[in-house]
Amino acid sequence: MAGRQAAVALLRRGLGSLAEQAGPQRKVAILGAAGGIGQPLGLLMKLNPLVSHLALYDIVGTPGVAADISHVNTRAHVSGYAGEEQLGEALKGADVIIIPAGVPRKPGMTRDDLFNINAGIVKALATAIAKYAPHALVNVISNPVNSTVPIAAEVFKKAGTYDPKRLFGVTTLDVIRARTFYASKKNLPVKDVDVPVVGGHAGITILPLFSQATPQVPITQEEIEYLTKRTQDGGTEVVQAKAGKGSATLSMAYAGAHFADACLKGLNGVENVVECSYVESTVTDLPFFSSKVHIGKNGVEKIYDLGPLSDYEQQGLKDLHVELAKSIVKGQTFVHDNP
Ligand SMILES: NC(=O)C1=CN([C@@H]2O[C@H](COP(=O)(O)OP(=O)(O)OC[C@H]3O[C@@H](n4cnc5c(N)ncnc54)[C@H](O)[C@@H]3O)[C@@H](O)[C@H]2O)C=CC1
Ligand SMILES: O=C([O-])CC(=O)C(=O)O
C-alpha cells in the first residue's frame, strides 16, 4: 500500500513538473541585473515557471549573479552578460525586457533629480532594444518613469520600431503599497484588497483611487487623505529609512516580477490579465498615463477609462496635470536634443 502511495505521489510530481514546463519558450532579459533591484528580481524571475531563458545584463557584475542564480533548480536557463559588447546577445529573442538600470535616489532628492544620469542610460538601452529585440514587451523601472518611458518611445519612433502596445512604465509598486496600506488601515485581509493607482510615478502624479478600492468599507476623508499621501510618499519613506543606501529594491523586485509575470501570461494567451501601467494613452489629454490596462498576446489590448472619481480624486487629477505634462515633454525633448 505504502509502495502504491509512493508511486502515485511520484507520478503526480512528474506530471506537475511536466505541466510546469509545458508553456511556450519565453526569454526574459533584465538590464541592470546586478543592482539592488536587479538581483532579487533575477531570483524571482528564475522562480517563474513561465520563463525558459533568463538573460541577466549589466555593465559589470553579472557573471557572478548569473552563476549564483543558475544553481536554483527551476525551469529557466540563466545566462549572464557584462558590458556593452554583450548587450545585443542578451537582448536577441527576448519576449519581455525589464529595465531597472540606473541610479537610485538619496534622501532629499526627487525622482526627477535622477534624470541627468538615467535619461542617457535608458536612451542607450532603448536604442539597443530597437536594434536587437524590437518586438519585445519592454517594462521600464528606471526613474523618473514619468520621463524615461517617453524617452524610450521617442527612441523607438526614431528607429521606426515603436509599438505603443509594447512599452510599459512599471507603476506596480504604487498599487502594492496602496493595497498594503489600505488593508492595514481598515484591518482587511490584504490578499482580498485591490486599489487602482493612476497617473504617473512620482509624488502627486501618483493618484490612488480609494473610491474604487475593493472591498469597499466605511472610510473617512481623513483616512483617505492619509492613505493617499502615504502611497504618494511610499518611495521617499524607503529612501529615508535606507538613509543614503538607495531606494526600494526588494518590494520593487516583487512588483517588477509581478508585472513581468502579467506580461508573460498576456503573451501566452491567459485571459483577463489586467494591471495598472504607465503607457501611451488617450484616457486623459496627457500622452502617457497610468491606468488599468488589459495585457494580451500583443501587449496592451485595452486601456480602461478611469471610472467614476470622487471630488478629492478629481482634484488630484487636476493637480498632477502640470507636473506630469512637464516630465513627459522633458523626456521627449531629451531625445530630440541628443540625437
Ligand atoms: N518604477 C519604480 O517603481 C521604481 C524604480 N526604481 C528605480 O530603479 C532604478 C534602479 O534602482 P536600484 O536597483 O536600487 O539601483 P542600483 O544602483 O542598485 O542598481 C542599478 C544597476 O544598474 C546598472 N547600470 C547602470 N548603467 C547601466 C547601463 N547602461 N546598462 C545596464 N545596467 C546599468 C548598475 O551597474 C547597477 O547594477 C533607479 O533608477 C530607481 O530610482 C526604484 C524603485 C522603484
Ligand atoms: O522612490 C524612489 O526613488 C524609488 C521609487 O520609485 C519607489 O520606491 O517608488
Coordinates of C-alpha atoms and ligand atoms in Angstrom, one line a residue:
M1 CA 0.0 0.0 0.0
A2 CA 2.8 2.4 1.0
G3 CA 4.6 1.5 -2.2
R4 CA 1.5 2.3 -4.2
Q5 CA 1.0 5.6 -2.5
A6 CA 4.7 6.5 -3.1
A7 CA 4.3 5.6 -6.8
V8 CA 1.2 7.8 -7.1
A9 CA 3.0 10.7 -5.4
L10 CA 5.9 10.2 -7.7
L11 CA 3.7 10.2 -10.8
R12 CA 1.9 13.3 -9.6
R13 CA 5.2 15.1 -9.0
G14 CA 6.3 14.1 -12.5
L15 CA 3.1 15.3 -14.1
G16 CA 3.2 18.5 -12.1
S17 CA 6.7 19.3 -13.3
L18 CA 5.7 18.4 -16.8
A19 CA 2.8 20.8 -16.6
E20 CA 5.2 23.4 -15.2
Q21 CA 7.5 23.1 -18.2
A22 CA 4.8 22.9 -20.8
G23 CA 4.4 26.6 -21.5
P24 CA 6.0 28.1 -24.6
Q25 CA 9.7 29.1 -24.6
R26 CA 9.9 32.6 -23.2
K27 CA 13.1 34.6 -22.8
V28 CA 13.2 37.4 -20.2
A29 CA 16.1 39.9 -20.2
I30 CA 16.9 42.1 -17.2
L31 CA 19.0 45.2 -17.9
G32 CA 20.7 46.4 -14.7
A33 CA 20.6 42.8 -13.3
A34 CA 23.5 43.2 -10.9
G35 CA 21.9 46.1 -9.0
G36 CA 19.8 46.4 -5.9
I37 CA 16.5 45.6 -7.8
G38 CA 18.1 43.5 -10.5
Q39 CA 19.4 40.8 -8.2
P40 CA 16.3 39.9 -6.3
L41 CA 14.3 40.5 -9.5
G42 CA 16.5 38.0 -11.3
L43 CA 15.9 35.5 -8.5
L44 CA 12.1 36.0 -8.6
M45 CA 12.1 35.6 -12.4
K46 CA 14.1 32.4 -12.0
L47 CA 11.3 31.1 -9.8
N48 CA 8.7 31.9 -12.5
P49 CA 7.8 28.7 -14.4
L50 CA 6.8 30.7 -17.5
V51 CA 10.4 31.7 -18.1
S52 CA 12.6 29.3 -20.2
H53 CA 15.6 31.6 -20.6
L54 CA 16.7 34.4 -18.2
A55 CA 19.3 36.8 -19.6
L56 CA 21.0 38.9 -17.0
Y57 CA 22.7 42.0 -18.3
D58 CA 24.6 44.8 -16.5
I59 CA 27.7 46.8 -17.2
V60 CA 29.6 44.8 -14.5
G61 CA 28.9 42.0 -12.1
T62 CA 26.5 39.8 -14.0
P63 CA 28.7 36.7 -14.3
G64 CA 28.6 36.2 -10.6
V65 CA 24.9 37.0 -10.2
A66 CA 24.1 34.6 -13.1
A67 CA 26.3 31.8 -11.8
D68 CA 24.6 32.1 -8.4
I69 CA 21.0 32.3 -9.6
S70 CA 21.6 29.5 -12.2
H71 CA 22.0 26.9 -9.4
V72 CA 18.4 27.2 -8.4
N73 CA 16.6 24.1 -9.7
T74 CA 13.8 25.7 -11.7
R75 CA 13.0 25.7 -15.4
A76 CA 14.8 28.8 -16.7
H77 CA 18.2 28.5 -18.2
V78 CA 20.3 31.5 -16.9
S79 CA 23.0 33.4 -18.8
G80 CA 24.9 36.5 -17.7
Y81 CA 26.1 39.3 -20.0
A82 CA 28.5 42.0 -18.9
G83 CA 29.5 45.1 -20.8
E84 CA 28.0 46.8 -23.8
E85 CA 29.6 44.5 -26.4
Q86 CA 27.4 41.7 -24.9
L87 CA 24.1 43.7 -24.8
G88 CA 22.9 42.5 -28.2
E89 CA 23.3 38.9 -27.3
A90 CA 21.4 39.5 -24.0
L91 CA 18.5 41.0 -25.9
K92 CA 18.2 38.8 -29.0
G93 CA 15.0 36.8 -28.9
A94 CA 13.7 38.4 -25.7
D95 CA 10.0 38.3 -25.2
V96 CA 10.0 40.6 -22.1
I97 CA 12.7 43.1 -21.2
I98 CA 12.8 44.6 -17.8
I99 CA 14.9 47.7 -17.2
P100 CA 16.0 48.5 -13.6
A101 CA 19.2 50.1 -14.8
G102 CA 20.2 53.4 -13.4
V103 CA 21.0 55.3 -10.2
P104 CA 18.6 55.4 -7.3
R105 CA 17.7 58.4 -5.1
K106 CA 19.4 59.5 -1.9
P107 CA 17.5 61.4 0.8
G108 CA 16.5 64.9 -0.2
M109 CA 16.4 64.1 -4.0
T110 CA 13.3 63.9 -6.2
R111 CA 13.0 61.2 -8.8
D112 CA 13.5 64.0 -11.4
D113 CA 16.9 64.6 -9.9
L114 CA 17.9 61.3 -11.4
F115 CA 17.0 62.5 -14.9
N116 CA 20.5 63.7 -15.9
I117 CA 22.1 60.2 -15.4
N118 CA 19.2 57.8 -16.1
A119 CA 17.9 59.5 -19.2
G120 CA 21.1 58.7 -21.1
I121 CA 21.1 55.1 -19.7
V122 CA 17.5 54.4 -20.8
K123 CA 18.1 56.1 -24.2
A124 CA 21.2 53.8 -24.8
L125 CA 19.3 50.7 -23.7
A126 CA 16.2 51.5 -25.8
T127 CA 18.5 52.1 -28.8
A128 CA 19.8 48.6 -28.4
I129 CA 16.4 47.1 -27.9
A130 CA 15.2 48.7 -31.2
K131 CA 18.1 47.0 -32.9
Y132 CA 18.1 43.6 -31.3
A133 CA 14.6 42.9 -29.9
P134 CA 12.1 45.3 -31.5
H135 CA 9.1 43.1 -30.7
A136 CA 9.7 42.5 -27.0
L137 CA 7.4 43.9 -24.3
V138 CA 9.5 46.5 -22.5
N139 CA 9.0 47.1 -18.8
V140 CA 10.7 50.4 -17.7
I141 CA 11.5 50.6 -14.0
S142 CA 14.3 53.2 -14.1
N143 CA 13.3 56.6 -12.7
P144 CA 12.0 59.1 -13.4
V145 CA 9.5 56.7 -15.0
N146 CA 7.3 59.7 -16.0
S147 CA 10.1 60.8 -18.3
T148 CA 12.0 57.5 -19.1
V149 CA 9.0 55.9 -20.8
P150 CA 8.6 58.9 -23.2
I151 CA 12.3 58.7 -23.8
A152 CA 12.1 55.0 -24.8
A153 CA 9.1 55.8 -27.0
E154 CA 11.0 58.6 -28.8
V155 CA 14.0 56.3 -29.4
F156 CA 11.8 53.6 -30.8
K157 CA 10.0 56.1 -33.0
K158 CA 13.3 57.3 -34.4
A159 CA 14.3 53.7 -35.1
G160 CA 11.0 53.0 -36.8
T161 CA 10.1 50.2 -34.3
Y162 CA 7.7 52.0 -31.9
D163 CA 4.7 50.0 -31.0
P164 CA 2.8 51.7 -28.1
K165 CA 1.3 48.4 -27.2
R166 CA 4.7 47.1 -26.2
L167 CA 6.0 49.8 -23.9
F168 CA 5.1 49.9 -20.2
G169 CA 6.2 52.0 -17.3
V170 CA 6.2 49.8 -14.2
T171 CA 3.9 51.5 -11.6
T172 CA 3.0 48.2 -9.8
L173 CA 4.8 49.2 -6.6
D174 CA 2.3 52.0 -6.1
V175 CA -0.6 49.6 -6.4
I176 CA 1.2 47.2 -4.0
R177 CA 1.7 50.0 -1.5
A178 CA -1.9 51.2 -1.8
R179 CA -3.2 47.7 -1.2
T180 CA -0.9 47.1 1.8
F181 CA -1.7 50.5 3.5
Y182 CA -5.5 50.2 2.8
A183 CA -5.6 46.7 4.2
S184 CA -3.6 47.6 7.3
K185 CA -5.7 50.8 8.0
K186 CA -9.0 49.1 7.6
N187 CA -8.0 45.7 9.1
L188 CA -8.7 43.7 5.9
P189 CA -7.0 40.6 4.7
V190 CA -4.5 42.0 2.2
K191 CA -5.0 39.2 -0.3
D192 CA -8.6 40.3 -0.8
V193 CA -7.7 44.0 -1.4
D194 CA -7.3 45.9 -4.6
V195 CA -6.7 49.6 -5.2
P196 CA -6.2 51.1 -8.7
V197 CA -3.5 53.7 -8.9
V198 CA -3.5 56.1 -11.9
G199 CA -1.4 59.0 -13.2
G200 CA 2.3 58.7 -13.1
H201 CA 5.1 57.5 -10.7
A202 CA 6.3 60.5 -8.7
G203 CA 4.8 62.4 -5.8
I204 CA 1.4 63.9 -6.6
T205 CA 1.4 62.3 -10.0
I206 CA 0.7 59.0 -8.1
L207 CA -3.1 59.0 -7.7
P208 CA -4.6 56.1 -5.8
L209 CA -8.3 55.7 -6.3
F210 CA -9.6 54.6 -2.9
S211 CA -13.1 55.4 -4.0
Q212 CA -12.7 52.3 -6.2
A213 CA -10.9 50.1 -3.7
T214 CA -12.2 46.7 -3.1
P215 CA -13.6 45.6 -0.7
Q216 CA -15.5 48.8 0.0
V217 CA -15.7 49.6 3.7
P218 CA -16.6 52.8 5.5
I219 CA -13.7 55.2 5.4
T220 CA -13.3 58.8 6.5
Q221 CA -12.0 61.7 4.3
E222 CA -9.1 62.0 6.8
E223 CA -8.2 58.3 6.3
I224 CA -8.4 58.7 2.5
E225 CA -6.0 61.7 2.7
Y226 CA -3.6 59.8 5.0
L227 CA -3.6 56.8 2.7
T228 CA -3.2 58.9 -0.5
K229 CA -0.3 60.8 1.0
R230 CA 1.4 57.6 2.3
T231 CA 1.1 56.0 -1.1
Q232 CA 2.5 59.0 -2.9
D233 CA 5.4 59.2 -0.4
G234 CA 6.0 55.5 -0.2
G235 CA 9.2 55.7 -2.2
T236 CA 10.5 58.6 -0.1
E237 CA 9.6 56.6 3.1
V238 CA 12.0 53.9 2.0
V239 CA 14.7 56.3 0.7
Q240 CA 14.7 58.0 4.1
A241 CA 14.8 54.7 6.1
K242 CA 17.7 53.5 4.0
A243 CA 19.5 56.8 4.8
G244 CA 21.7 57.1 1.7
K245 CA 21.9 53.4 0.8
G246 CA 19.4 53.7 -2.1
S247 CA 15.7 53.3 -2.6
A248 CA 13.2 50.4 -2.6
T249 CA 14.8 47.3 -4.0
L250 CA 13.1 44.2 -2.5
S251 CA 9.5 45.5 -2.8
M252 CA 10.3 46.8 -6.2
A253 CA 11.7 43.4 -7.3
Y254 CA 8.5 41.8 -6.1
A255 CA 6.4 44.4 -8.0
G256 CA 8.6 44.1 -11.1
A257 CA 8.3 40.3 -11.0
H258 CA 4.5 40.5 -10.6
F259 CA 4.2 42.9 -13.6
A260 CA 6.6 40.8 -15.8
D261 CA 4.6 37.7 -14.9
A262 CA 1.4 39.5 -16.1
C263 CA 3.2 40.3 -19.4
L264 CA 4.2 36.7 -19.8
K265 CA 0.7 35.5 -19.0
G266 CA -0.7 38.0 -21.5
L267 CA 1.7 36.9 -24.2
N268 CA 0.8 33.2 -23.5
G269 CA -2.9 34.0 -24.1
V270 CA -4.1 33.9 -20.5
E271 CA -7.4 35.9 -20.4
N272 CA -8.3 38.8 -18.2
V273 CA -4.8 39.9 -17.3
V274 CA -5.3 43.5 -16.0
E275 CA -2.7 45.6 -14.3
C276 CA -2.1 49.4 -13.8
S277 CA 0.7 50.6 -16.0
Y278 CA 2.1 53.9 -17.4
V279 CA 1.5 53.6 -21.2
E280 CA 0.8 55.8 -24.2
S281 CA -2.8 56.6 -23.5
T282 CA -5.9 58.7 -24.6
V283 CA -7.6 58.3 -21.3
T284 CA -6.8 61.9 -20.4
D285 CA -5.3 64.6 -22.6
L286 CA -1.8 63.6 -21.5
P287 CA 0.1 61.4 -24.0
F288 CA 1.3 59.0 -21.3
F289 CA -0.8 58.0 -18.3
S290 CA -1.1 55.1 -15.9
S291 CA -4.4 53.3 -15.6
K292 CA -5.8 49.8 -15.8
V293 CA -4.5 48.0 -18.9
H294 CA -5.6 44.7 -20.3
I295 CA -2.4 42.8 -21.4
G296 CA -2.7 40.2 -24.1
K297 CA -0.8 38.5 -26.9
N298 CA 0.1 41.8 -28.5
G299 CA 0.8 43.7 -25.3
V300 CA -1.7 46.4 -24.4
E301 CA -5.1 45.1 -25.7
K302 CA -7.2 47.7 -24.0
I303 CA -6.8 50.7 -21.7
Y304 CA -9.6 51.2 -19.3
D305 CA -11.2 54.6 -18.5
L306 CA -10.6 56.0 -15.1
G307 CA -14.2 55.3 -13.9
P308 CA -16.1 57.5 -11.5
L309 CA -13.8 59.6 -9.4
S310 CA -14.6 61.3 -6.0
D311 CA -14.3 65.1 -5.8
Y312 CA -11.0 64.6 -4.0
E313 CA -9.6 62.3 -6.7
Q314 CA -10.8 64.7 -9.4
Q315 CA -8.9 67.5 -7.7
G316 CA -5.9 65.2 -7.5
L317 CA -6.2 64.6 -11.3
K318 CA -6.2 68.3 -11.9
D319 CA -3.2 68.8 -9.6
L320 CA -1.0 66.3 -11.2
H321 CA -1.5 67.5 -14.8
V322 CA 1.2 70.2 -15.0
E323 CA 3.9 68.1 -13.4
L324 CA 3.2 65.0 -15.5
A325 CA 2.9 67.0 -18.7
K326 CA 6.3 68.7 -17.9
S327 CA 8.0 65.3 -17.2
I328 CA 6.7 63.9 -20.5
V329 CA 7.9 66.8 -22.5
K330 CA 11.3 66.7 -20.7
G331 CA 11.8 63.1 -21.8
Q332 CA 10.7 63.7 -25.4
T333 CA 12.9 66.9 -25.7
F334 CA 15.9 65.0 -24.3
V335 CA 15.8 62.5 -27.2
H336 CA 15.3 65.3 -29.8
D337 CA 18.2 67.4 -28.4
N338 CA 20.6 64.4 -28.1
P339 CA 20.3 62.6 -31.4
Ligands
LIG1 N1 9.5 52.2 -11.0 C1 9.6 52.0 -9.7 O1 8.6 51.9 -9.0 C2 10.9 52.1 -9.0 C3 12.0 52.5 -9.7 N2 13.3 52.5 -9.1 C4 14.4 52.9 -9.9 O2 15.1 51.7 -10.4 C5 16.5 52.1 -10.7 C6 17.5 51.1 -10.1 O3 17.5 51.1 -8.8 P1 18.5 50.2 -7.9 O4 18.4 48.8 -8.5 O5 18.2 50.4 -6.5 O6 19.9 50.8 -8.3 P2 21.3 50.2 -8.2 O7 22.3 51.3 -8.3 O8 21.4 49.3 -7.0 O9 21.4 49.3 -9.5 C7 21.4 49.8 -10.8 C8 22.1 48.9 -11.7 O10 22.1 49.5 -13.0 C9 23.3 49.2 -13.6 N3 23.5 50.1 -14.7 C10 24.0 51.4 -14.8 N4 24.1 51.8 -16.0 C11 23.7 50.7 -16.8 C12 23.6 50.5 -18.2 N5 24.0 51.5 -19.1 N6 23.2 49.3 -18.6 C13 22.9 48.3 -17.8 N7 23.0 48.5 -16.4 C14 23.4 49.6 -16.0 C15 24.4 49.4 -12.5 O11 25.6 48.8 -12.8 C16 23.6 48.8 -11.3 O12 24.0 47.4 -11.2 C17 16.6 53.6 -10.1 O13 16.5 54.5 -11.2 C18 15.5 53.7 -9.2 O14 15.1 55.0 -9.0 C19 13.4 52.0 -7.8 C20 12.4 51.6 -7.1 C21 11.0 51.7 -7.6
LIG2 O1 11.3 56.5 -4.5 C1 12.2 56.1 -5.3 O2 13.2 56.8 -5.7 C2 12.1 54.7 -5.9 C3 10.8 54.5 -6.4 O3 10.4 54.9 -7.4 C4 9.8 54.0 -5.4 O4 10.2 53.4 -4.4 O5 8.6 54.1 -5.7

